[in-house]
Coordinates of C-alpha atoms and ligand atoms in Angstrom, one line a residue:
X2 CA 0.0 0.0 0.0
X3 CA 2.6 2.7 1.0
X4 CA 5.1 3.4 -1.1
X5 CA 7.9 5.3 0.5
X6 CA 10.5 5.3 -2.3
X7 CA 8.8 8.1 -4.4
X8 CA 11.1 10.5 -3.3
X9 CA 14.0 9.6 -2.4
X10 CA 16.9 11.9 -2.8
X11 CA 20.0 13.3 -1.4
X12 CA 19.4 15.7 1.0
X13 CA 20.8 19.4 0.6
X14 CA 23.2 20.2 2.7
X15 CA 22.8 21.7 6.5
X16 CA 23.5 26.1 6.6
X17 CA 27.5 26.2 6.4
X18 CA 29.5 27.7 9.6
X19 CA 30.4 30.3 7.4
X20 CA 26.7 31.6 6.4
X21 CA 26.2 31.2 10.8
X22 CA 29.2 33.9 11.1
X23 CA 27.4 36.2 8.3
X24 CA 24.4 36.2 10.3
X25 CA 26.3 36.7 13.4
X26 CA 27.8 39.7 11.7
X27 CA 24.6 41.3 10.5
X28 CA 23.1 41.7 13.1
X29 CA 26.4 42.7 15.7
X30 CA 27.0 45.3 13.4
X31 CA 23.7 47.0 14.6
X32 CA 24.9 46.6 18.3
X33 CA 27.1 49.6 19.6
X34 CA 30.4 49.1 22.0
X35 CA 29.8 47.7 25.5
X36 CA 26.0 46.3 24.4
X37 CA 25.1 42.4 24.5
X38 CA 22.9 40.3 23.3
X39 CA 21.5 37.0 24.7
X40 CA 19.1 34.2 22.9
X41 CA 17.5 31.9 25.1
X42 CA 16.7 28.4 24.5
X43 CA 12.9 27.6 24.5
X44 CA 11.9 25.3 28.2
X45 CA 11.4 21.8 27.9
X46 CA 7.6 21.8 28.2
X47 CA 5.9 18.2 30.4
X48 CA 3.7 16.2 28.9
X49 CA 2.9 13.9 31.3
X50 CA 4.7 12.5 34.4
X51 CA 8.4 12.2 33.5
X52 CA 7.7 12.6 29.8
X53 CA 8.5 16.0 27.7
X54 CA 7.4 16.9 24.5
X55 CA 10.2 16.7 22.1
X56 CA 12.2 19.2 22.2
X57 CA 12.7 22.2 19.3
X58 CA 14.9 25.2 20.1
X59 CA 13.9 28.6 19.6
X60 CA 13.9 29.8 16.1
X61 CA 16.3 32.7 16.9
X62 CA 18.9 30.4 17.8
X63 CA 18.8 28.1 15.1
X64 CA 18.7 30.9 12.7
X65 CA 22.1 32.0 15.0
X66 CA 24.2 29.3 15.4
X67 CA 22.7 26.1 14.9
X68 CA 22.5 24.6 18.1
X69 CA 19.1 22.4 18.6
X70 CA 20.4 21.0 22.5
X71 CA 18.2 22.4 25.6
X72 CA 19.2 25.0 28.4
X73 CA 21.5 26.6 26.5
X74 CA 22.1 30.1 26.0
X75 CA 23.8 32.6 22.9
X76 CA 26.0 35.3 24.5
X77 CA 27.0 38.0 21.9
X78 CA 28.8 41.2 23.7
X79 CA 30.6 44.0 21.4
X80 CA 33.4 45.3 22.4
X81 CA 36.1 48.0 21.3
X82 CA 34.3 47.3 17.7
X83 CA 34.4 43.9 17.9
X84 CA 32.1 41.1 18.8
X85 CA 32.3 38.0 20.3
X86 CA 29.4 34.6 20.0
X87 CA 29.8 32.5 23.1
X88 CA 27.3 29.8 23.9
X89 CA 26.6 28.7 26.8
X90 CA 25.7 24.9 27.2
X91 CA 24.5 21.4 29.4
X92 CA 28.6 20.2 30.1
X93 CA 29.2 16.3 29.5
X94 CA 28.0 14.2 32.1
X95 CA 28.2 10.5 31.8
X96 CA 24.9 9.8 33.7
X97 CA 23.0 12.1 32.3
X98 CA 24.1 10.8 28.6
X99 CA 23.5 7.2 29.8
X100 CA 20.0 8.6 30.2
X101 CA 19.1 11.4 28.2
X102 CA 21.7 11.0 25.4
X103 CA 24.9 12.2 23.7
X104 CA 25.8 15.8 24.4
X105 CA 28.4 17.6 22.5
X106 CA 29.2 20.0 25.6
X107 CA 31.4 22.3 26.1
X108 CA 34.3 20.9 23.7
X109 CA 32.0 20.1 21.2
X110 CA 30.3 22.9 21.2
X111 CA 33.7 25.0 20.6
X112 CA 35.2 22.7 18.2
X113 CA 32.0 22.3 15.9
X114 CA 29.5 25.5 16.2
X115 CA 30.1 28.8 14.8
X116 CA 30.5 30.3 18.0
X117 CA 34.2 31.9 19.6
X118 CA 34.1 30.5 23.1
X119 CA 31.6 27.7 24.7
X120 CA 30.9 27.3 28.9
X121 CA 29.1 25.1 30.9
X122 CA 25.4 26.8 31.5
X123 CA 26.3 26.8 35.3
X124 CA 29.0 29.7 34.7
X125 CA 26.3 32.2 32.8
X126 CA 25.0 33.6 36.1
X127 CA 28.7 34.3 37.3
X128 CA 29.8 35.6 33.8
X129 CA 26.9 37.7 33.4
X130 CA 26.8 39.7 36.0
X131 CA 30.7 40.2 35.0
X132 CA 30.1 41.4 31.5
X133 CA 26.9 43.2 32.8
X134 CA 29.4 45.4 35.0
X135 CA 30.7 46.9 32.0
X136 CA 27.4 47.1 29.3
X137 CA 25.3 49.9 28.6
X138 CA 22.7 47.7 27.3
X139 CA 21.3 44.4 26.8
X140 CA 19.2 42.9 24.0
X141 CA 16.9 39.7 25.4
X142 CA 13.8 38.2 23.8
X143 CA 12.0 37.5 26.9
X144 CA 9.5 34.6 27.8
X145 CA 11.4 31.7 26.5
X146 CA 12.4 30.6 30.0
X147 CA 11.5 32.8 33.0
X148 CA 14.5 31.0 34.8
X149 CA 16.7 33.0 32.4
X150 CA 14.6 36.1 32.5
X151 CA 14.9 36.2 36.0
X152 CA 18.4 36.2 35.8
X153 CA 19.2 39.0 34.0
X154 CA 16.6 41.1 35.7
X155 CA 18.1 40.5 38.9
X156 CA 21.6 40.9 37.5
X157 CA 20.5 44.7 36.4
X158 CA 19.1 45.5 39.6
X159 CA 22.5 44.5 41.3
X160 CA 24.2 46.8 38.9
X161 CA 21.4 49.5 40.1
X162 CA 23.8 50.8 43.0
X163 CA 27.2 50.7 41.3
X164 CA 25.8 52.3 38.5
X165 CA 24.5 55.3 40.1
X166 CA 28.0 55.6 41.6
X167 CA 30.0 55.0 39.3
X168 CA 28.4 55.8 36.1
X169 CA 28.7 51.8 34.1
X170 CA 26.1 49.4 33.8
X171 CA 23.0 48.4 31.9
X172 CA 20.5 51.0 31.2
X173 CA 17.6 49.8 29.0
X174 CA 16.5 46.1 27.7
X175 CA 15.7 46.0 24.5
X176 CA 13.8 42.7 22.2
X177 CA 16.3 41.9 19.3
X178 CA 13.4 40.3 17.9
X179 CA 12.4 42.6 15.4
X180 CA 16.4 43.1 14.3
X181 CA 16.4 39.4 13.9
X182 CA 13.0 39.4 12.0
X183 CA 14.1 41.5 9.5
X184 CA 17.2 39.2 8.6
X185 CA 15.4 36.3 9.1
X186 CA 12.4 37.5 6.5
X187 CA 14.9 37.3 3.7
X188 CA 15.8 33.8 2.7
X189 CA 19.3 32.5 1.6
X190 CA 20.3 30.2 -1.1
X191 CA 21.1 27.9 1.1
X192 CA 17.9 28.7 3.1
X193 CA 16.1 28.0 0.0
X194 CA 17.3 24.7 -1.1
X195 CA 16.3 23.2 2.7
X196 CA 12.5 24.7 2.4
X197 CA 12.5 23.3 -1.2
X198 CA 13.5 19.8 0.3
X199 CA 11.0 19.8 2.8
X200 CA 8.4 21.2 0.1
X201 CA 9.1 18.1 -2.1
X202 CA 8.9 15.7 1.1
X203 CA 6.0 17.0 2.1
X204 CA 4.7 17.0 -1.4
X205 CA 5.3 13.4 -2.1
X206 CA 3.8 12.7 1.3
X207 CA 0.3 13.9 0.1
X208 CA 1.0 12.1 -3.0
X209 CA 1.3 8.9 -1.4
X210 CA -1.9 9.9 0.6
X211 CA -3.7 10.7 -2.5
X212 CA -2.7 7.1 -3.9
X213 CA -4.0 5.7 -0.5
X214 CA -7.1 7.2 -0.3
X215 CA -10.6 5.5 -1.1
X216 CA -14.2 5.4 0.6
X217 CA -13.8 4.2 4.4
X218 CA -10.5 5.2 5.0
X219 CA -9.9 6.8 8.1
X220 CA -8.5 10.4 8.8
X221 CA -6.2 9.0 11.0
X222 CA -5.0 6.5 8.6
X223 CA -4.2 9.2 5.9
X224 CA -2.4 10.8 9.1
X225 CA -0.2 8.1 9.0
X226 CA 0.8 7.5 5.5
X227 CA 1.9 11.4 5.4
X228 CA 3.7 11.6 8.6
X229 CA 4.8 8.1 8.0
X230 CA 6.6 9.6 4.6
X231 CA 7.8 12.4 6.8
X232 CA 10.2 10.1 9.4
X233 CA 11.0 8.2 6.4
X234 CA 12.6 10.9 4.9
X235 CA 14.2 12.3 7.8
X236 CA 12.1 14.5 8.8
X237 CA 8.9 15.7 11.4
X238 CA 6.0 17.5 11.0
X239 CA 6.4 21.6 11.5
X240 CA 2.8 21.2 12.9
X241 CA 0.0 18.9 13.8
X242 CA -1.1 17.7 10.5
X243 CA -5.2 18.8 9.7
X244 CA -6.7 15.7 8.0
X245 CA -10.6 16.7 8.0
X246 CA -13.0 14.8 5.5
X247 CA -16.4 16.3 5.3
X248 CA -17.6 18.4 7.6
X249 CA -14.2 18.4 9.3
X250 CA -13.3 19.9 6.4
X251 CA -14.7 23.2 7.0
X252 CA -12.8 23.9 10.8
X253 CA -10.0 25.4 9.9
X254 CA -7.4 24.0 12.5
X255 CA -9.2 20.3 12.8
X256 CA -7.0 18.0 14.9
X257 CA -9.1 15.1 15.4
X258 CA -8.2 13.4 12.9
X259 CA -10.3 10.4 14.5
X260 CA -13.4 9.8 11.7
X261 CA -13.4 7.8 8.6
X262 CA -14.5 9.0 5.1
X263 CA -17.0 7.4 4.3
X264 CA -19.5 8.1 1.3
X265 CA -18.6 11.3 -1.4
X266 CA -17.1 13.8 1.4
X267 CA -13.6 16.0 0.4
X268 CA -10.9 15.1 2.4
X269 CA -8.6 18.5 3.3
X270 CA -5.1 17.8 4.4
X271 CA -3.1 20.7 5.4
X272 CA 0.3 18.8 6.4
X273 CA 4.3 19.8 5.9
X274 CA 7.5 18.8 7.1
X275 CA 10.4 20.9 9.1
X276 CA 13.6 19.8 8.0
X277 CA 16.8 21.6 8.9
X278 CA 14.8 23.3 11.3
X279 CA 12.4 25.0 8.2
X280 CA 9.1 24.3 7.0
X281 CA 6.8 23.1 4.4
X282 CA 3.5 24.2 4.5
X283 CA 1.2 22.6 2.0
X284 CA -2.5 22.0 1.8
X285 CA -4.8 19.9 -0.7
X286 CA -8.5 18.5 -0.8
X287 CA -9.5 15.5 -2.4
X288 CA -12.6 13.4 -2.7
X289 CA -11.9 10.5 -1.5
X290 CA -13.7 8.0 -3.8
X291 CA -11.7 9.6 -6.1
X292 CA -14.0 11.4 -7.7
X293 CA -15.5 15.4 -7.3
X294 CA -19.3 15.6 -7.5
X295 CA -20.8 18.7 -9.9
X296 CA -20.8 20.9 -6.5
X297 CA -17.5 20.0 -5.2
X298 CA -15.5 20.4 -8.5
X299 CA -17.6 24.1 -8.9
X300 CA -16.3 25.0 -5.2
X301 CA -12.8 23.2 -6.4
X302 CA -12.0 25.5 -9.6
X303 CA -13.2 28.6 -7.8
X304 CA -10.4 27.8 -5.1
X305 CA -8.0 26.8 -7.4
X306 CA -8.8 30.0 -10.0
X307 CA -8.5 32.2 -6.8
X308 CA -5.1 30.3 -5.8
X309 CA -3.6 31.0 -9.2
X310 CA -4.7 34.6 -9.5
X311 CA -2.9 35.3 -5.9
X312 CA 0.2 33.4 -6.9
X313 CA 0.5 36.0 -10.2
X314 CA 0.4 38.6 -7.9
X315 CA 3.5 37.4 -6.0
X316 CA 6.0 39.4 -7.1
X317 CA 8.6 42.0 -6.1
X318 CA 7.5 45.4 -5.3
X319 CA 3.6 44.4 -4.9
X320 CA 2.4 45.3 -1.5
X321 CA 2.0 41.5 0.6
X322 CA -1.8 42.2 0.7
X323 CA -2.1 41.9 -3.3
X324 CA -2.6 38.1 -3.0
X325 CA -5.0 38.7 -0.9
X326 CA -7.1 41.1 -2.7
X327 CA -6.7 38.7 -5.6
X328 CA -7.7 35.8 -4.1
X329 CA -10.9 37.7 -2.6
X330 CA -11.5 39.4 -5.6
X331 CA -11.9 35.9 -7.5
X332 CA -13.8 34.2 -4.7
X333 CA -16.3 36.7 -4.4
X334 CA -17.0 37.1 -8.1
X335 CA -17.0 33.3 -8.2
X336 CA -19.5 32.9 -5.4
X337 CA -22.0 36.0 -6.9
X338 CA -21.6 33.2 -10.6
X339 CA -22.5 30.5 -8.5
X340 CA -25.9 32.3 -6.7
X341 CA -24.0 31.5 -3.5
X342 CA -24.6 35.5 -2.9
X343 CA -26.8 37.9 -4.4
X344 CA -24.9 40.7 -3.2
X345 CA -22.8 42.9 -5.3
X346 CA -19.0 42.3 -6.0
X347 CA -18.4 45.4 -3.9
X348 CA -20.9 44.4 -1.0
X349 CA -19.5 40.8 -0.7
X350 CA -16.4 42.1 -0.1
X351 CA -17.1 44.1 2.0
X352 CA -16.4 43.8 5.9
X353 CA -19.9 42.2 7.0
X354 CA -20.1 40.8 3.3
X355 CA -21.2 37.7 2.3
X356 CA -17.5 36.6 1.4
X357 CA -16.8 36.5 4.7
X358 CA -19.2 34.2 5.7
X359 CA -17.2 31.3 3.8
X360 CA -13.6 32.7 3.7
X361 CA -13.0 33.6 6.9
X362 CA -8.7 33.7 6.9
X363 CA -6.0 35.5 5.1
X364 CA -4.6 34.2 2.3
X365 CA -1.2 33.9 3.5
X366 CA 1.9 34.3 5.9
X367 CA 5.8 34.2 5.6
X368 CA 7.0 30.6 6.2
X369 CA 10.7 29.9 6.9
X370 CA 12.2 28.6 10.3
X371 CA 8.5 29.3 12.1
X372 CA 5.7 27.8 9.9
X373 CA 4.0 31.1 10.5
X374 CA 7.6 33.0 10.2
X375 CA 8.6 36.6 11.3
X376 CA 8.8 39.4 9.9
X377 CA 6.8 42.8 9.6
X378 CA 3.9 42.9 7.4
X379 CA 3.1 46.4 7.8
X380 CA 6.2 48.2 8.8
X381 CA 5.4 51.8 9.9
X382 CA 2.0 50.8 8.9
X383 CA 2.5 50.6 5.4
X384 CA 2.1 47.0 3.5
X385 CA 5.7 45.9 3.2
X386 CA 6.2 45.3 -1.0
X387 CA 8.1 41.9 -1.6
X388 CA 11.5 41.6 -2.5
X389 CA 14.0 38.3 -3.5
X390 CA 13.5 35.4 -1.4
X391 CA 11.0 36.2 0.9
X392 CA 8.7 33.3 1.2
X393 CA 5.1 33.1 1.7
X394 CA 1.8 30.8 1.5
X395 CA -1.2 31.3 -0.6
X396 CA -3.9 29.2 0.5
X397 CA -7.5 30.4 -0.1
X398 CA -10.2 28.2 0.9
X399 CA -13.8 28.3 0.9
X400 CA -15.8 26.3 3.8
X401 CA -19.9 25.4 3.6
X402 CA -20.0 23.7 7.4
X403 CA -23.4 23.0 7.5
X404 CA -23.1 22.6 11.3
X405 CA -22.7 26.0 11.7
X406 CA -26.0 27.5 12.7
X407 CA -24.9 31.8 12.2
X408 CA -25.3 30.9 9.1
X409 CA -27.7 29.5 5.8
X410 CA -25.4 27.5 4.3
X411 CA -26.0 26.5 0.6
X412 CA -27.8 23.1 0.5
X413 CA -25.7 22.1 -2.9
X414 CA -22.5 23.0 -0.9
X415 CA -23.6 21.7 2.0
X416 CA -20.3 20.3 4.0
X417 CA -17.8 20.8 1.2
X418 CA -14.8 22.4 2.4
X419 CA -11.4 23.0 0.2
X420 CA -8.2 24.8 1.0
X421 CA -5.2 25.0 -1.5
X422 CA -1.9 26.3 -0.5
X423 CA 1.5 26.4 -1.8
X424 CA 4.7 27.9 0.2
X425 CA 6.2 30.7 -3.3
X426 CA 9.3 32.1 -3.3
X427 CA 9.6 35.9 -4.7
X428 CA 12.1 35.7 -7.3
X429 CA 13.3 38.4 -9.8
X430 CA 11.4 36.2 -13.0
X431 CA 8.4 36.0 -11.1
X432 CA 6.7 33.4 -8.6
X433 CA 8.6 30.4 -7.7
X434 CA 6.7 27.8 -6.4
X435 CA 8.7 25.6 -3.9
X436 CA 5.6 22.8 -3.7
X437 CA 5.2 22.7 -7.2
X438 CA 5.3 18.8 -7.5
X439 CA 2.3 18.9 -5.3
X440 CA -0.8 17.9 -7.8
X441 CA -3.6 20.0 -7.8
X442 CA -5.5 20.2 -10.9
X443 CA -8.4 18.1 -10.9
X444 CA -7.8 15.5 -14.1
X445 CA -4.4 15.1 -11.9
X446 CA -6.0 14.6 -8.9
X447 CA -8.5 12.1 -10.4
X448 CA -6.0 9.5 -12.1
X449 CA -3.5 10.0 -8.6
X450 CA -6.6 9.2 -5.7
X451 CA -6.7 5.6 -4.9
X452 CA -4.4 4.7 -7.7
X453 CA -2.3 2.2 -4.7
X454 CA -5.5 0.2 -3.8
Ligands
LIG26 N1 -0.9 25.1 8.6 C1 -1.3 26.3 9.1 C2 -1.5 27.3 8.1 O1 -1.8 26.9 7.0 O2 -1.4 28.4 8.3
LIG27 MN1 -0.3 28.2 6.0
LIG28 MN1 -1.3 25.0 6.2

């Protein structure tokens, strides 16, 4: 039934140490003399009794330096023009290892990371309040881990006497987030090839789903065979995967995943893959016999016509909104052909329109490191216009949940819900589409479903 070989390909290689130290060095260079910087790991969250989550660190420091181990922290501090990356890390410990796992440690972490100097996570306390004695002041992105919060705060009060003495100290606490945003919201080469990776994983995975699918299968089940083709390849989810047939369909963030689809329901999957740290983020909908009724494939190419027409419109120098407005634009026209609304193109658009009753989302958001990724949409309030290798999804959808009782719902459309989104990279020729192996026209779709049964 599953067929995991359908892609299987080198993978591209991990960011060098080299393109680390150029991010290193764009953002220092904003820092003045005698400032620092610190990046917290993210907490080990609990599951249940002696069991954690698995463990992801904090975007900011993978985009940094690379470093995926917990309770660690990045230490940059600038000094006489220069800057220094030290990293601060859990120190070998045999026990620990025999129980938890390898660590790389302090050595390691030295040896192999783009960082200048590595200590053990005990020392930060000691060395901060060392270094703080000589800043002005100190960048943090706060709420990762309050342990760590709490530390610096109380190492800047104990600097509160000296410093009105003597004149040195910390002053201000600033959030580097939006410094690191704004490198982060432009994408690499290198960058590029790991999201087109995990776009043609993830694709393949809803390929293989698609060749899987027929009437009775259960959500869970097509769960499987995508996630399934994730871990094959190396790779995890970047979220909970959405497998809703039917009426499950039309709730945007379904995580159920517990019904089978049975009889002539669409099936939406909205699953991708995180590898290298960045995402795929791709969504189709299927019937699952295999083939769309009149009303499904008239909701279908409306999607789809809306999809396209918001892909044209990703290009450099258009505002980030202009996929939007395209997308709407085409839906609400669409749904005023279909005698879905009576209103006028101008009225269905419109804020309380009838549009809004049945697309209900934007049409998109930058993808990179974070499935929903920084960076600004609407720096000093303007729409920010798209340059070379930002990233971003377009996925329309329209949604007829016929449980919903705020609204009359269109007996033809009754419980037909279809999202379509692609992850595009803004190039200088135009749209790139990084999930372009990812079938979505409907005579496609039709000869793929059910074609492993
Ligand atoms: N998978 C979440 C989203 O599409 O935004
Ligand atoms: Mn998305
Ligand atoms: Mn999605």
């Amino acid at each position: 039934m599953f067929n995991a070989d359908a892609y299987i390909a080198s993978s591209p290689n991990a960011i060098s140490k080299n393109e680390f130290r150029q991010r290193q060095s764009r953002l220092l260079s904003q820092l003045e003399d005698d400032e620092i910087l610190i990046i917290t790991a993210r907490k080990p969250s609990t599951r249940s009794n002696d069991v954690e989550y698995p463990f992801r660190n904090s975007s900011d420091m993978l985009y940094l330096c690379g470093w995926t181990e917990p309770q660690s922290i990045l230490f940059a501090h600038k000094k006489e023009g220069d800057w220094s990356v030290e990293l601060f890390v859990q120190p070998r410990n045999i026990l620990m290892e025999i129980w938890h796992g390898r660590r790389p440690g302090i050595e390691g972490a030295v040896n192999n990371w783009p960082i200048d100097e590595a200590h053990s996570i005990e020392d930060f306390k000691e060395i901060l309040n060392n270094v703080l004695a000589q800043s002005s002041k100190v960048y943090i992105r706060g709420g990762l881990d309050s342990t760590v919060d709490i530390m610096v705060k109380e190492a800047i009060e104990a600097r509160d006497r000296p410093r009105q003495q003597l004149g040195n100290g910390p002053t201000a606490i600033l959030d580097p987030s939006m410094m690191i945003a704004e490198l982060r919201l432009r994408k690499s080469e290198a960058e590029i090839e790991l999201m087109r990776h995990a776009c043609k994983v993830s694709s393949c995975a809803h390929i293989e789903a698609m060749r899987n699918s027929s009437e009775g299968i259960g959500e869970w089940q097509l769960q499987a065979i995508i996630e399934g083709y994730f871990q094959w390849n190396g790779q995890s989810w970047a979220y909970p995967s959405i497998v809703g047939f039917g009426e499950n369909a039309t709730i945007l963030h379904y995580h159920q995943n517990d019904c089978r689809c049975e009889g002539e329901g669409i099936v939406l999957i909205d699953a991708g893959s995180e590898f290298n740290g960045y995402a795929a983020d791709i969504t189709r909908s299927w019937p699952t016999n295999g083939c769309f009724t009149e009303a499904q494939r008239e909701i279908y190419e409306l999607v789809l016509s809306a999809q396209k027409a918001a892909i044209e419109q990703c290009r450099v120098g258009n505002p980030f909104s202009a996929p939007h407005e395209a997308a709407r634009n085409a839906l609400a026209e669409g749904i005023i052909n279909l005698g879905i609304s009576e209103q006028s193109l101008e009225e269905s658009l419109a804020k309380d329109g009838d549009l809004g009753k049945w697309y209900m989302h934007n049409t998109g958001h930058w993808i990179g490191l974070d499935v929903h990724d920084v960076g600004i949409y609407k720096p000093n309030g303007e729409a920010r216009l798209f340059e070379e290798g930002m990233v971003i999804t377009v996925e329309p959808g329209l949604y007829f949940g016929a449980w919903r009782d705020d609204v009359n719902v269109p007996s033809k459309y009754a419980n037909i819900g279809v999202r379509i989104e692609d992850d595009v990279l803004i190039t200088a020729n135009g749209p790139d589409v990084l999930s372009k192996d990812c079938p979505k026209e409907i005579d496609e779709l039709e000869a793929i479903i059910g074609s492993n049964s």
